[in-house]
Amino acid sequence: PAGSQGRANRAGDDRRARYFALAVLGRRNDPCALELAEKTFASNTSGRDRATLYRYIRSLDGNHTLPLARRWLGAEDSRDGVAAFLMALHSEPEDVPTIRTAFARHWSETECTYPLCDLVEALGRHPAQGPYEELRLTFNDVVYSYARERAAASMARVDPQFQDLFATECLWDCESGTQIVGLKIANLQLSLVAARVKALAVFGVEDDEDVKGVAAARLATV
């Protein structure tokens, strides 16, 4: 037992040392651990080791990680999900066709996954090529409320018809984030919208102070 305890302590010390080292490398924008990260993600490792490397890779800038995202997107292991997240952070206009292809694959396989949410955010980075049917599909058909929230936020940036077609509906969504997107854009000249904004300024979603504050601020502009 004593020997087992000692080995456990050493393993814990090694993990803490690895966590500290990767945190320092991330703050320095040092890509020297990317090979280790790729091996870990490619092996579908779970738990603390994966989480530590995930925090490390997302702290690096796009010069280091966007080339990896382009290579990893579509991989048949957890690199695919990491790539989708990196695309949400760093993708460039030329990545849009690849992002749309990845979206179609994830939608057909599982309808809504965390990578799908990241791909929705990635499309929102590129208004020049919008609007995107993928965002409208997510907003209208997805069952995961946070994916709907991300779709609304992305459409607000890239879809010129968002105010007319979707913003009003956002005001009745179950997620406060989706309501806030609608509050910032919905047409206050519509009596239905004005009444709802006034109600949210008083009550909000479960008395959500952010919703109430945004609603009050919007009314102050009238």
PDB file of N, CA and C in Angstrom, residues 37 43 49 52 54 64 84-85 93 101 107 112 118 121 129 131 137 143 147 160 167 171 190 202 207 220:
ATOM      1  N   ALA A  37       0.100  17.203 -28.564  1.00  0.00           N
ATOM      2  CA  ALA A  37      -1.346  17.432 -28.637  1.00  0.00           C
ATOM      3  C   ALA A  37      -1.973  16.594 -29.738  1.00  0.00           C
ATOM      4  N   SER A  43      -5.513   9.809 -30.598  1.00  0.00           N
ATOM      5  CA  SER A  43      -5.754   8.546 -29.887  1.00  0.00           C
ATOM      6  C   SER A  43      -7.051   8.562 -29.100  1.00  0.00           C
ATOM      7  N   ASP A  49      -5.567  14.719 -19.130  1.00  0.00           N
ATOM      8  CA  ASP A  49      -4.496  14.956 -20.091  1.00  0.00           C
ATOM      9  C   ASP A  49      -5.038  15.646 -21.341  1.00  0.00           C
ATOM     10  N   THR A  52      -6.027  19.300 -20.515  1.00  0.00           N
ATOM     11  CA  THR A  52      -4.867  20.174 -20.382  1.00  0.00           C
ATOM     12  C   THR A  52      -4.334  20.587 -21.743  1.00  0.00           C
ATOM     13  N   TYR A  54      -6.028  20.576 -24.524  1.00  0.00           N
ATOM     14  CA  TYR A  54      -7.055  21.387 -25.185  1.00  0.00           C
ATOM     15  C   TYR A  54      -6.929  22.845 -24.761  1.00  0.00           C
ATOM     16  N   HIS A  64      -0.240  29.332 -35.564  1.00  0.00           N
ATOM     17  CA  HIS A  64       0.185  27.982 -35.215  1.00  0.00           C
ATOM     18  C   HIS A  64      -0.915  26.948 -35.425  1.00  0.00           C
ATOM     19  N   ALA A  84     -12.769  21.926 -35.412  1.00  0.00           N
ATOM     20  CA  ALA A  84     -13.968  22.763 -35.512  1.00  0.00           C
ATOM     21  C   ALA A  84     -13.884  23.940 -34.548  1.00  0.00           C
ATOM     22  N   PHE A  85     -13.414  23.684 -33.335  1.00  0.00           N
ATOM     23  CA  PHE A  85     -13.262  24.762 -32.356  1.00  0.00           C
ATOM     24  C   PHE A  85     -12.242  25.787 -32.842  1.00  0.00           C
ATOM     25  N   PRO A  93     -11.669  33.482 -44.745  1.00  0.00           N
ATOM     26  CA  PRO A  93     -12.704  33.313 -45.779  1.00  0.00           C
ATOM     27  C   PRO A  93     -12.507  32.106 -46.674  1.00  0.00           C
ATOM     28  N   THR A 101     -18.745  21.914 -45.707  1.00  0.00           N
ATOM     29  CA  THR A 101     -18.692  20.466 -45.914  1.00  0.00           C
ATOM     30  C   THR A 101     -18.698  19.728 -44.578  1.00  0.00           C
ATOM     31  N   TRP A 107     -24.123  17.299 -39.445  1.00  0.00           N
ATOM     32  CA  TRP A 107     -25.579  17.362 -39.386  1.00  0.00           C
ATOM     33  C   TRP A 107     -26.193  16.022 -39.782  1.00  0.00           C
ATOM     34  N   CYS A 112     -26.824  17.300 -34.062  1.00  0.00           N
ATOM     35  CA  CYS A 112     -26.206  18.381 -33.286  1.00  0.00           C
ATOM     36  C   CYS A 112     -25.143  17.824 -32.357  1.00  0.00           C
ATOM     37  N   ASP A 118     -19.497  24.709 -33.034  1.00  0.00           N
ATOM     38  CA  ASP A 118     -18.307  25.477 -33.387  1.00  0.00           C
ATOM     39  C   ASP A 118     -18.313  25.852 -34.860  1.00  0.00           C
ATOM     40  N   GLU A 121     -20.424  28.845 -35.366  1.00  0.00           N
ATOM     41  CA  GLU A 121     -19.693  30.058 -35.011  1.00  0.00           C
ATOM     42  C   GLU A 121     -18.679  30.423 -36.081  1.00  0.00           C
ATOM     43  N   GLN A 129     -19.582  36.073 -47.377  1.00  0.00           N
ATOM     44  CA  GLN A 129     -20.068  34.916 -48.123  1.00  0.00           C
ATOM     45  C   GLN A 129     -21.449  34.453 -47.661  1.00  0.00           C
ATOM     46  N   PRO A 131     -25.719  35.145 -46.787  1.00  0.00           N
ATOM     47  CA  PRO A 131     -26.177  34.323 -45.659  1.00  0.00           C
ATOM     48  C   PRO A 131     -25.966  32.833 -45.917  1.00  0.00           C
ATOM     49  N   LEU A 137     -30.912  26.593 -40.955  1.00  0.00           N
ATOM     50  CA  LEU A 137     -31.308  25.219 -40.639  1.00  0.00           C
ATOM     51  C   LEU A 137     -31.117  24.935 -39.152  1.00  0.00           C
ATOM     52  N   VAL A 143     -32.445  20.812 -31.924  1.00  0.00           N
ATOM     53  CA  VAL A 143     -33.113  20.625 -30.636  1.00  0.00           C
ATOM     54  C   VAL A 143     -32.237  21.100 -29.470  1.00  0.00           C
ATOM     55  N   ALA A 147     -27.010  25.491 -29.434  1.00  0.00           N
ATOM     56  CA  ALA A 147     -26.698  25.580 -30.860  1.00  0.00           C
ATOM     57  C   ALA A 147     -27.580  26.630 -31.518  1.00  0.00           C
ATOM     58  N   PRO A 160     -28.538  39.374 -43.785  1.00  0.00           N
ATOM     59  CA  PRO A 160     -29.247  40.654 -43.844  1.00  0.00           C
ATOM     60  C   PRO A 160     -30.733  40.548 -43.519  1.00  0.00           C
ATOM     61  N   ALA A 167     -35.304  37.661 -35.740  1.00  0.00           N
ATOM     62  CA  ALA A 167     -35.022  38.378 -34.500  1.00  0.00           C
ATOM     63  C   ALA A 167     -36.210  38.390 -33.553  1.00  0.00           C
ATOM     64  N   LEU A 171     -36.937  36.613 -29.198  1.00  0.00           N
ATOM     65  CA  LEU A 171     -37.403  37.238 -27.953  1.00  0.00           C
ATOM     66  C   LEU A 171     -38.168  36.269 -27.063  1.00  0.00           C
ATOM     67  N   LEU A 190     -42.530  47.437 -34.485  1.00  0.00           N
ATOM     68  CA  LEU A 190     -43.615  46.462 -34.462  1.00  0.00           C
ATOM     69  C   LEU A 190     -44.197  46.416 -33.055  1.00  0.00           C
ATOM     70  N   VAL A 202     -38.782  44.151 -17.532  1.00  0.00           N
ATOM     71  CA  VAL A 202     -39.290  44.002 -16.165  1.00  0.00           C
ATOM     72  C   VAL A 202     -38.963  42.637 -15.597  1.00  0.00           C
ATOM     73  N   ASP A 207     -35.864  36.193 -14.353  1.00  0.00           N
ATOM     74  CA  ASP A 207     -35.274  37.398 -13.759  1.00  0.00           C
ATOM     75  C   ASP A 207     -33.799  37.578 -14.116  1.00  0.00           C
ATOM     76  N   ALA A 220     -34.499  52.601 -24.176  1.00  0.00           N
ATOM     77  CA  ALA A 220     -33.974  53.957 -23.971  1.00  0.00           C
ATOM     78  C   ALA A 220     -33.599  54.631 -25.290  1.00  0.00           C
TER      79      ALA A 220
END
